[in-house]
mmCIF file of C-alpha atoms in Angstrom:
data_model
loop_
_atom_site.group_PDB
_atom_site.id
_atom_site.type_symbol
_atom_site.label_atom_id
_atom_site.label_comp_id
_atom_site.label_asym_id
_atom_site.label_seq_id
_atom_site.Cartn_x
_atom_site.Cartn_y
_atom_site.Cartn_z
ATOM 1 C CA MET A 27 4.161 10.297 -17.949
ATOM 2 C CA THR A 28 1.925 13.306 -18.075
ATOM 3 C CA GLY A 29 -1.793 13.953 -17.720
ATOM 4 C CA ILE A 30 -4.254 13.607 -14.853
ATOM 5 C CA TYR A 31 -2.197 10.968 -13.033
ATOM 6 C CA THR A 32 0.908 13.104 -12.786
ATOM 7 C CA SER A 33 1.962 14.662 -9.549
ATOM 8 C CA THR A 34 5.745 14.328 -9.752
ATOM 9 C CA VAL A 35 8.835 15.639 -11.339
ATOM 10 C CA ASN A 36 11.250 13.593 -13.455
ATOM 11 C CA GLN A 37 14.452 14.104 -11.481
ATOM 12 C CA PRO A 38 15.139 12.474 -8.147
ATOM 13 C CA ALA A 39 14.296 14.687 -5.200
ATOM 14 C CA ALA A 40 16.834 15.621 -2.384
ATOM 15 C CA ARG A 41 14.723 13.941 0.243
ATOM 16 C CA PRO A 42 15.057 10.284 0.888
ATOM 17 C CA ILE A 43 11.418 9.648 -0.142
ATOM 18 C CA GLN A 44 10.771 11.010 -3.634
ATOM 19 C CA PRO A 45 7.560 12.280 -5.329
ATOM 20 C CA TYR A 46 4.820 9.844 -6.150
ATOM 21 C CA GLU A 47 2.964 9.432 -9.372
ATOM 22 C CA ARG A 48 -0.515 8.125 -9.471
ATOM 23 C CA ARG A 49 -0.988 5.730 -12.356
ATOM 24 C CA PRO A 50 -3.625 3.429 -13.886
ATOM 25 C CA VAL A 51 -3.518 -0.180 -12.644
ATOM 26 C CA VAL A 52 -1.188 -2.488 -14.455
ATOM 27 C CA LEU A 53 -0.567 -5.961 -12.934
ATOM 28 C CA LEU A 54 3.107 -6.908 -12.612
ATOM 29 C CA PRO A 55 4.956 -9.996 -11.592
ATOM 30 C CA TRP A 56 6.282 -10.049 -8.139
ATOM 31 C CA ASP A 57 9.736 -8.355 -7.866
ATOM 32 C CA PRO A 58 11.926 -9.798 -5.111
ATOM 33 C CA ARG A 59 13.576 -6.366 -4.694
ATOM 34 C CA VAL A 60 10.429 -5.185 -2.931
ATOM 35 C CA VAL A 61 11.556 -7.000 0.201
ATOM 36 C CA GLU A 62 14.777 -4.847 0.334
ATOM 37 C CA VAL A 63 12.792 -1.721 -0.477
ATOM 38 C CA ALA A 64 10.332 -2.429 2.344
ATOM 39 C CA ALA A 65 13.144 -3.057 4.800
ATOM 40 C CA LEU A 66 15.044 0.169 3.857
ATOM 41 C CA VAL A 67 12.014 2.345 4.003
ATOM 42 C CA SER A 68 10.934 0.817 7.269
ATOM 43 C CA ILE A 69 14.390 1.444 8.766
ATOM 44 C CA LEU A 70 14.265 4.976 7.513
ATOM 45 C CA VAL A 71 10.808 5.687 9.009
ATOM 46 C CA GLU A 72 11.767 4.080 12.346
ATOM 47 C CA SER A 73 14.959 6.106 12.483
ATOM 48 C CA TYR A 74 12.814 9.247 12.507
ATOM 49 C CA ARG A 75 10.231 7.754 14.727
ATOM 50 C CA PRO A 76 11.853 5.028 16.956
ATOM 51 C CA ASP A 77 8.443 4.544 18.685
ATOM 52 C CA LEU A 78 6.931 3.027 15.471
ATOM 53 C CA ARG A 79 7.080 -0.469 14.243
ATOM 54 C CA VAL A 80 6.577 -0.678 10.472
ATOM 55 C CA GLU A 81 5.123 -3.812 8.806
ATOM 56 C CA HIS A 82 5.346 -4.813 5.148
ATOM 57 C CA ILE A 83 1.837 -5.700 4.095
ATOM 58 C CA GLY A 84 -0.124 -6.001 0.819
ATOM 59 C CA SER A 85 0.612 -8.105 -2.247
ATOM 60 C CA THR A 86 4.350 -7.221 -2.439
ATOM 61 C CA ALA A 87 4.637 -8.786 1.002
ATOM 62 C CA VAL A 88 3.592 -12.134 -0.455
ATOM 63 C CA PRO A 89 6.379 -13.775 -2.524
ATOM 64 C CA GLY A 90 5.084 -14.674 -6.034
ATOM 65 C CA LEU A 91 1.841 -12.802 -5.940
ATOM 66 C CA THR A 92 1.170 -10.495 -8.822
ATOM 67 C CA GLY A 93 -0.035 -6.979 -8.136
ATOM 68 C CA LYS A 94 0.452 -3.376 -8.852
ATOM 69 C CA GLY A 95 4.055 -3.490 -7.491
ATOM 70 C CA ILE A 96 3.340 -0.829 -4.879
ATOM 71 C CA VAL A 97 5.105 -1.508 -1.600
ATOM 72 C CA ASP A 98 2.523 -1.192 1.159
ATOM 73 C CA LEU A 99 3.836 -0.441 4.641
ATOM 74 C CA ALA A 100 1.816 0.089 7.812
ATOM 75 C CA THR A 101 2.221 1.077 11.368
ATOM 76 C CA GLU A 102 -0.059 2.113 14.186
ATOM 77 C CA ALA A 103 0.053 4.850 16.788
ATOM 78 C CA ASP A 104 -2.084 6.642 19.416
ATOM 79 C CA PRO A 105 -4.687 8.708 17.635
ATOM 80 C CA SER A 106 -3.348 11.873 19.288
ATOM 81 C CA ASP A 107 0.128 11.369 17.688
ATOM 82 C CA ILE A 108 -0.999 10.748 14.066
ATOM 83 C CA ALA A 109 -0.799 14.420 13.105
ATOM 84 C CA ALA A 110 2.808 14.693 14.361
ATOM 85 C CA ILE A 111 3.733 11.511 12.505
ATOM 86 C CA THR A 112 2.196 12.928 9.310
ATOM 87 C CA ALA A 113 4.385 16.041 9.701
ATOM 88 C CA THR A 114 7.586 13.900 10.128
ATOM 89 C CA MET A 115 6.657 11.748 7.088
ATOM 90 C CA TYR A 116 6.282 14.902 5.032
ATOM 91 C CA GLU A 117 9.735 15.994 6.164
ATOM 92 C CA LEU A 118 10.998 12.654 4.667
ATOM 93 C CA GLY A 119 9.275 13.396 1.358
ATOM 94 C CA PHE A 120 6.098 11.456 1.722
ATOM 95 C CA GLY A 121 2.962 13.346 0.596
ATOM 96 C CA PRO A 122 -0.835 13.090 0.896
ATOM 97 C CA GLN A 123 -2.744 10.399 -0.913
ATOM 98 C CA PRO A 124 -3.921 11.596 -4.337
ATOM 99 C CA GLY A 125 -7.126 10.738 -6.072
ATOM 100 C CA PRO A 126 -10.806 10.533 -5.082
ATOM 101 C CA ASP A 127 -11.849 9.426 -1.599
ATOM 102 C CA PRO A 128 -8.562 9.418 0.219
ATOM 103 C CA TRP A 129 -8.146 7.994 3.673
ATOM 104 C CA PRO A 130 -8.941 10.581 6.382
ATOM 105 C CA PRO A 131 -6.238 12.395 8.309
ATOM 106 C CA THR A 132 -7.109 10.346 11.391
ATOM 107 C CA ARG A 133 -5.985 7.231 9.466
ATOM 108 C CA PRO A 134 -3.766 8.544 6.673
ATOM 109 C CA MET A 135 -2.069 6.815 3.797
ATOM 110 C CA HIS A 136 1.057 8.649 2.939
ATOM 111 C CA VAL A 137 2.555 8.162 -0.595
ATOM 112 C CA GLY A 138 6.064 8.434 -2.033
ATOM 113 C CA ALA A 139 8.686 6.611 -4.028
ATOM 114 C CA TYR A 140 12.127 5.000 -3.352
ATOM 115 C CA TRP A 141 14.764 4.266 -5.924
ATOM 116 C CA LEU A 142 16.719 1.051 -5.908
ATOM 117 C CA ASP A 143 19.013 -0.246 -8.592
ATOM 118 C CA GLY A 144 17.990 2.674 -10.745
ATOM 119 C CA GLU A 145 14.342 1.756 -10.682
ATOM 120 C CA GLU A 146 11.356 3.506 -8.907
ATOM 121 C CA PHE A 147 9.351 1.662 -6.362
ATOM 122 C CA ARG A 148 6.111 3.422 -5.255
ATOM 123 C CA ILE A 149 5.280 3.399 -1.525
ATOM 124 C CA HIS A 150 2.096 3.467 0.471
ATOM 125 C CA LEU A 151 2.572 4.060 4.221
ATOM 126 C CA HIS A 152 -0.595 3.450 6.183
ATOM 127 C CA VAL A 153 -0.830 4.932 9.741
ATOM 128 C CA HIS A 154 -3.525 3.192 11.732
ATOM 129 C CA PRO A 155 -4.988 4.352 15.053
ATOM 130 C CA ARG A 156 -3.797 1.914 17.703
ATOM 131 C CA GLY A 157 -6.212 -1.023 17.932
ATOM 132 C CA GLY A 158 -7.514 -0.477 14.392
ATOM 133 C CA ASP A 159 -6.992 -2.652 11.333
ATOM 134 C CA LEU A 160 -3.276 -3.292 11.311
ATOM 135 C CA ALA A 161 -3.537 -6.668 13.000
ATOM 136 C CA SER A 162 -6.218 -7.789 10.546
ATOM 137 C CA ASP A 163 -4.017 -6.709 7.580
ATOM 138 C CA ILE A 164 -1.157 -8.719 9.009
ATOM 139 C CA ARG A 165 -3.359 -11.709 9.413
ATOM 140 C CA PHE A 166 -4.477 -11.486 5.808
ATOM 141 C CA ARG A 167 -0.895 -11.163 4.650
ATOM 142 C CA ASP A 168 0.179 -14.143 6.691
ATOM 143 C CA ALA A 169 -2.713 -16.287 5.374
ATOM 144 C CA LEU A 170 -1.726 -15.486 1.768
ATOM 145 C CA ARG A 171 1.929 -16.349 2.575
ATOM 146 C CA ALA A 172 0.936 -19.685 4.179
ATOM 147 C CA ASP A 173 -1.629 -20.826 1.577
ATOM 148 C CA ALA A 174 -0.445 -21.055 -2.017
ATOM 149 C CA ALA A 175 -3.990 -21.869 -3.220
ATOM 150 C CA LEU A 176 -5.392 -18.805 -1.584
ATOM 151 C CA ALA A 177 -2.732 -16.605 -3.065
ATOM 152 C CA ALA A 178 -3.403 -18.174 -6.460
ATOM 153 C CA ASP A 179 -7.071 -17.452 -6.130
ATOM 154 C CA TYR A 180 -6.400 -13.845 -5.210
ATOM 155 C CA ALA A 181 -4.094 -13.508 -8.275
ATOM 156 C CA GLY A 182 -6.892 -14.965 -10.440
ATOM 157 C CA VAL A 183 -9.314 -12.422 -9.118
ATOM 158 C CA LYS A 184 -6.965 -9.537 -9.990
ATOM 159 C CA LYS A 185 -6.358 -11.017 -13.482
ATOM 160 C CA ALA A 186 -10.070 -11.277 -14.206
ATOM 161 C CA ILE A 187 -10.506 -7.683 -13.317
ATOM 162 C CA GLU A 188 -7.693 -6.654 -15.576
ATOM 163 C CA ASP A 189 -9.089 -8.789 -18.419
ATOM 164 C CA ARG A 190 -12.525 -7.321 -18.058
ATOM 165 C CA ALA A 191 -11.108 -3.833 -18.299
ATOM 166 C CA ALA A 192 -9.073 -4.636 -21.382
ATOM 167 C CA GLY A 193 -9.810 -2.291 -24.325
ATOM 168 C CA LYS A 194 -11.873 0.109 -22.154
ATOM 169 C CA GLY A 195 -9.171 2.602 -21.371
ATOM 170 C CA PRO A 196 -7.005 2.839 -18.162
ATOM 171 C CA LEU A 197 -8.039 0.733 -15.231
ATOM 172 C CA GLU A 198 -8.567 3.234 -12.410
ATOM 173 C CA GLY A 199 -7.296 2.223 -8.988
ATOM 174 C CA VAL A 200 -10.667 2.888 -7.353
ATOM 175 C CA ILE A 201 -12.438 0.643 -9.758
ATOM 176 C CA TYR A 202 -9.907 -2.071 -9.288
ATOM 177 C CA GLN A 203 -10.142 -1.807 -5.528
ATOM 178 C CA ASP A 204 -13.953 -2.017 -5.549
ATOM 179 C CA ALA A 205 -13.891 -4.875 -7.916
ATOM 180 C CA LYS A 206 -11.828 -7.092 -5.650
ATOM 181 C CA GLY A 207 -13.465 -5.856 -2.456
ATOM 182 C CA GLY A 208 -16.137 -8.593 -2.504
ATOM 183 C CA TRP A 209 -13.502 -11.353 -2.659
ATOM 184 C CA ILE A 210 -11.455 -9.795 0.093
ATOM 185 C CA SER A 211 -14.460 -9.327 2.400
ATOM 186 C CA ALA A 212 -15.569 -12.893 1.816
ATOM 187 C CA THR A 213 -12.092 -14.128 2.578
ATOM 188 C CA TYR A 214 -11.843 -12.076 5.770
ATOM 189 C CA ASP A 215 -15.160 -13.587 6.863
ATOM 190 C CA ARG A 216 -14.055 -17.138 5.962
ATOM 191 C CA LEU A 217 -10.752 -16.693 7.940
ATOM 192 C CA GLY A 218 -12.401 -15.030 10.817
ATOM 193 C CA ILE A 219 -10.591 -11.772 10.411
ATOM 194 C CA ARG A 220 -12.266 -8.780 11.935
ATOM 195 C CA ARG A 221 -12.652 -5.258 10.427
ATOM 196 C CA SER A 222 -12.911 -2.370 12.862
ATOM 197 C CA ALA A 223 -15.557 0.336 12.814
ATOM 198 C CA SER A 224 -12.968 3.015 12.096
ATOM 199 C CA PRO A 225 -13.582 5.494 9.240
ATOM 200 C CA GLY A 226 -12.911 3.788 5.952
ATOM 201 C CA ALA A 227 -12.805 0.283 7.424
ATOM 202 C CA ASN A 228 -14.671 -1.198 4.516
ATOM 203 C CA ARG A 229 -11.985 -0.157 2.065
ATOM 204 C CA THR A 230 -9.435 -2.604 0.601
ATOM 205 C CA GLU A 231 -6.449 -0.412 -0.430
ATOM 206 C CA VAL A 232 -4.315 -2.075 2.114
ATOM 207 C CA ALA A 233 -4.553 -5.464 0.358
ATOM 208 C CA GLU A 234 -3.013 -4.233 -2.870
#
Protein backbone atom coordinates (compact mmCIF):
# COMPACT_ATOMS: atom_id res chain seq x y z
CA MET A 1 0.00 0.00 0.00
CA THR A 2 1.25 3.46 -0.79
CA GLY A 3 0.12 6.95 0.08
CA ILE A 4 -0.35 8.91 3.28
CA TYR A 5 -0.65 5.80 5.43
CA THR A 6 2.64 4.25 4.35
CA SER A 7 5.59 4.31 6.69
CA THR A 8 7.09 0.93 5.88
CA VAL A 9 9.04 -1.10 3.37
CA ASN A 10 7.81 -4.24 1.65
CA GLN A 11 10.58 -6.62 2.74
CA PRO A 12 10.88 -8.04 6.25
CA ALA A 13 13.42 -6.16 8.37
CA ALA A 14 16.40 -7.73 10.15
CA ARG A 15 15.12 -6.75 13.58
CA PRO A 16 12.60 -9.03 15.33
CA ILE A 17 9.96 -6.28 15.23
CA GLN A 18 9.38 -5.02 11.72
CA PRO A 19 8.13 -1.71 10.31
CA TYR A 20 4.59 -0.57 10.95
CA GLU A 21 2.11 0.69 8.38
CA ARG A 22 -0.68 3.02 9.42
CA ARG A 23 -3.88 2.05 7.61
CA PRO A 24 -7.55 3.01 7.51
CA VAL A 25 -9.83 1.08 9.85
CA VAL A 26 -11.25 -2.17 8.51
CA LEU A 27 -13.05 -4.46 10.95
CA LEU A 28 -11.86 -8.06 10.87
CA PRO A 29 -13.01 -11.29 12.49
CA TRP A 30 -11.02 -12.36 15.53
CA ASP A 31 -7.98 -14.43 14.54
CA PRO A 32 -6.87 -17.01 17.13
CA ARG A 33 -3.25 -16.55 16.04
CA VAL A 34 -3.21 -13.19 17.85
CA VAL A 35 -2.84 -15.10 21.12
CA GLU A 36 0.42 -16.65 19.92
CA VAL A 37 1.65 -13.35 18.49
CA ALA A 38 0.94 -11.57 21.78
CA ALA A 39 2.78 -14.26 23.73
CA LEU A 40 5.82 -14.27 21.42
CA VAL A 41 6.18 -10.49 21.39
CA SER A 42 5.67 -10.30 25.15
CA ILE A 43 8.45 -12.87 25.67
CA LEU A 44 10.68 -10.88 23.34
CA VAL A 45 10.09 -7.60 25.17
CA GLU A 46 10.55 -9.21 28.58
CA SER A 47 13.78 -10.90 27.44
CA TYR A 48 15.24 -7.45 26.78
CA ARG A 49 13.62 -5.90 29.84
CA PRO A 50 13.12 -8.65 32.47
CA ASP A 51 11.76 -6.05 34.89
CA LEU A 52 8.65 -5.59 32.73
CA ARG A 53 5.46 -7.62 32.73
CA VAL A 54 3.60 -7.36 29.43
CA GLU A 55 -0.17 -7.81 29.22
CA HIS A 56 -2.28 -8.57 26.14
CA ILE A 57 -5.15 -6.04 26.11
CA GLY A 58 -7.59 -4.59 23.60
CA SER A 59 -10.00 -6.41 21.32
CA THR A 60 -7.57 -9.09 20.15
CA ALA A 61 -7.31 -10.17 23.81
CA VAL A 62 -11.04 -11.02 23.80
CA PRO A 63 -11.77 -14.27 21.91
CA GLY A 64 -14.39 -13.80 19.21
CA LEU A 65 -14.44 -9.99 19.31
CA THR A 66 -14.18 -8.22 15.95
CA GLY A 67 -11.76 -5.34 15.64
CA LYS A 68 -8.90 -3.90 13.64
CA GLY A 69 -6.76 -6.98 14.28
CA ILE A 70 -4.01 -4.95 15.94
CA VAL A 71 -2.37 -6.76 18.85
CA ASP A 72 -2.39 -4.32 21.77
CA LEU A 73 0.18 -4.99 24.48
CA ALA A 74 0.81 -2.95 27.60
CA THR A 75 3.22 -2.67 30.46
CA GLU A 76 4.01 -0.16 33.20
CA ALA A 77 7.19 1.27 34.64
CA ASP A 78 8.53 4.03 36.84
CA PRO A 79 8.22 7.33 34.95
CA SER A 80 11.98 7.89 35.20
CA ASP A 81 12.61 4.62 33.32
CA ILE A 82 10.26 5.13 30.37
CA ALA A 83 12.82 6.91 28.16
CA ALA A 84 15.26 4.01 28.55
CA ILE A 85 12.49 1.51 27.77
CA THR A 86 11.66 3.46 24.63
CA ALA A 87 15.29 3.28 23.51
CA THR A 88 15.33 -0.48 24.04
CA MET A 89 12.07 -0.95 22.14
CA TYR A 90 13.49 1.02 19.22
CA GLU A 91 16.48 -1.35 19.20
CA LEU A 92 14.01 -4.23 18.78
CA GLY A 93 12.44 -2.47 15.79
CA PHE A 94 9.51 -0.67 17.35
CA GLY A 95 8.96 2.90 16.22
CA PRO A 96 7.06 5.99 17.34
CA GLN A 97 3.29 6.19 16.97
CA PRO A 98 2.38 7.78 13.61
CA GLY A 99 -0.58 10.00 12.84
CA PRO A 100 -2.12 13.00 14.56
CA ASP A 101 -2.20 13.43 18.33
CA PRO A 102 0.14 10.62 19.42
CA TRP A 103 0.51 9.63 23.05
CA PRO A 104 3.18 11.71 24.83
CA PRO A 105 6.74 10.39 25.41
CA THR A 106 5.90 10.08 29.11
CA ARG A 107 3.24 7.46 28.21
CA PRO A 108 4.25 6.25 24.74
CA MET A 109 2.61 3.83 22.36
CA HIS A 110 5.31 2.09 20.32
CA VAL A 111 4.30 0.47 17.04
CA GLY A 112 5.68 -2.37 14.95
CA ALA A 113 4.77 -5.57 13.15
CA TYR A 114 5.40 -9.27 13.73
CA TRP A 115 5.16 -12.00 11.11
CA LEU A 116 3.62 -15.39 11.87
CA ASP A 117 2.68 -18.06 9.33
CA GLY A 118 3.67 -15.68 6.54
CA GLU A 119 1.19 -13.04 7.71
CA GLU A 120 1.80 -9.63 9.24
CA PHE A 121 0.30 -8.74 12.62
CA ARG A 122 0.55 -5.10 13.64
CA ILE A 123 1.52 -4.37 17.24
CA HIS A 124 0.79 -1.48 19.62
CA LEU A 125 2.93 -1.52 22.76
CA HIS A 126 1.67 0.89 25.41
CA VAL A 127 4.07 1.89 28.20
CA HIS A 128 2.17 3.30 31.17
CA PRO A 129 3.63 5.19 34.11
CA ARG A 130 3.32 3.00 37.17
CA GLY A 131 -0.04 3.54 38.82
CA GLY A 132 -1.61 4.82 35.58
CA ASP A 133 -4.28 3.22 33.44
CA LEU A 134 -2.95 -0.32 32.95
CA ALA A 135 -5.06 -1.80 35.76
CA SER A 136 -8.17 -0.16 34.27
CA ASP A 137 -7.44 -1.52 30.81
CA ILE A 138 -7.02 -5.01 32.25
CA ARG A 139 -10.34 -4.71 34.08
CA PHE A 140 -12.07 -3.68 30.84
CA ARG A 141 -10.49 -6.60 28.99
CA ASP A 142 -11.53 -9.05 31.70
CA ALA A 143 -15.09 -7.68 31.73
CA LEU A 144 -15.37 -8.23 27.98
CA ARG A 145 -13.98 -11.75 28.31
CA ALA A 146 -16.43 -12.61 31.08
CA ASP A 147 -19.60 -11.06 29.60
CA ALA A 148 -20.58 -12.24 26.11
CA ALA A 149 -23.41 -9.71 25.94
CA LEU A 150 -21.05 -6.84 26.72
CA ALA A 151 -18.62 -8.03 24.05
CA ALA A 152 -21.45 -8.35 21.53
CA ASP A 153 -22.62 -4.84 22.37
CA TYR A 154 -19.11 -3.52 21.80
CA ALA A 155 -18.90 -5.36 18.48
CA GLY A 156 -22.20 -3.77 17.48
CA VAL A 157 -20.93 -0.30 18.30
CA LYS A 158 -17.89 -0.88 16.08
CA LYS A 159 -19.99 -2.24 13.22
CA ALA A 160 -22.34 0.76 13.40
CA ILE A 161 -19.37 3.12 13.10
CA GLU A 162 -18.09 1.23 10.07
CA ASP A 163 -21.55 1.19 8.48
CA ARG A 164 -21.97 4.95 8.94
CA ALA A 165 -18.62 5.53 7.24
CA ALA A 166 -19.40 3.30 4.26
CA GLY A 167 -19.11 5.13 0.96
CA LYS A 168 -17.46 8.16 2.55
CA GLY A 169 -13.85 7.20 1.96
CA PRO A 170 -11.34 5.54 4.32
CA LEU A 171 -12.34 5.37 7.97
CA GLU A 172 -9.60 7.19 9.86
CA GLY A 173 -8.43 5.67 13.12
CA VAL A 174 -8.87 8.92 15.04
CA ILE A 175 -12.50 9.21 13.90
CA TYR A 176 -13.15 5.56 14.76
CA GLN A 177 -11.66 5.95 18.24
CA ASP A 178 -13.61 9.13 18.97
CA ALA A 179 -16.85 7.57 17.73
CA LYS A 180 -16.68 4.68 20.18
CA GLY A 181 -15.27 6.74 23.02
CA GLY A 182 -18.69 7.58 24.44
CA TRP A 183 -19.67 3.93 24.71
CA ILE A 184 -16.36 3.04 26.32
CA SER A 185 -16.58 5.89 28.83
CA ALA A 186 -20.14 4.93 29.75
CA THR A 187 -19.10 1.30 30.16
CA TYR A 188 -16.18 2.28 32.39
CA ASP A 189 -18.56 4.30 34.55
CA ARG A 190 -21.09 1.48 34.76
CA LEU A 191 -18.40 -1.05 35.72
CA GLY A 192 -16.76 1.33 38.19
CA ILE A 193 -13.46 1.39 36.30
CA ARG A 194 -11.44 4.50 37.03
CA ARG A 195 -9.40 6.60 34.63
CA SER A 196 -6.34 8.41 35.89
CA ALA A 197 -5.58 12.09 35.39
CA SER A 198 -2.45 11.30 33.36
CA PRO A 199 -1.94 13.02 29.97
CA GLY A 200 -4.21 11.48 27.37
CA ALA A 201 -6.26 9.59 29.96
CA ASN A 202 -9.49 10.36 28.11
CA ARG A 203 -8.34 8.54 24.98
CA THR A 204 -9.57 5.11 23.99
CA GLU A 205 -6.84 3.72 21.70
CA VAL A 206 -6.05 1.01 24.23
CA ALA A 207 -9.48 -0.56 23.82
CA GLU A 208 -8.97 -1.27 20.12
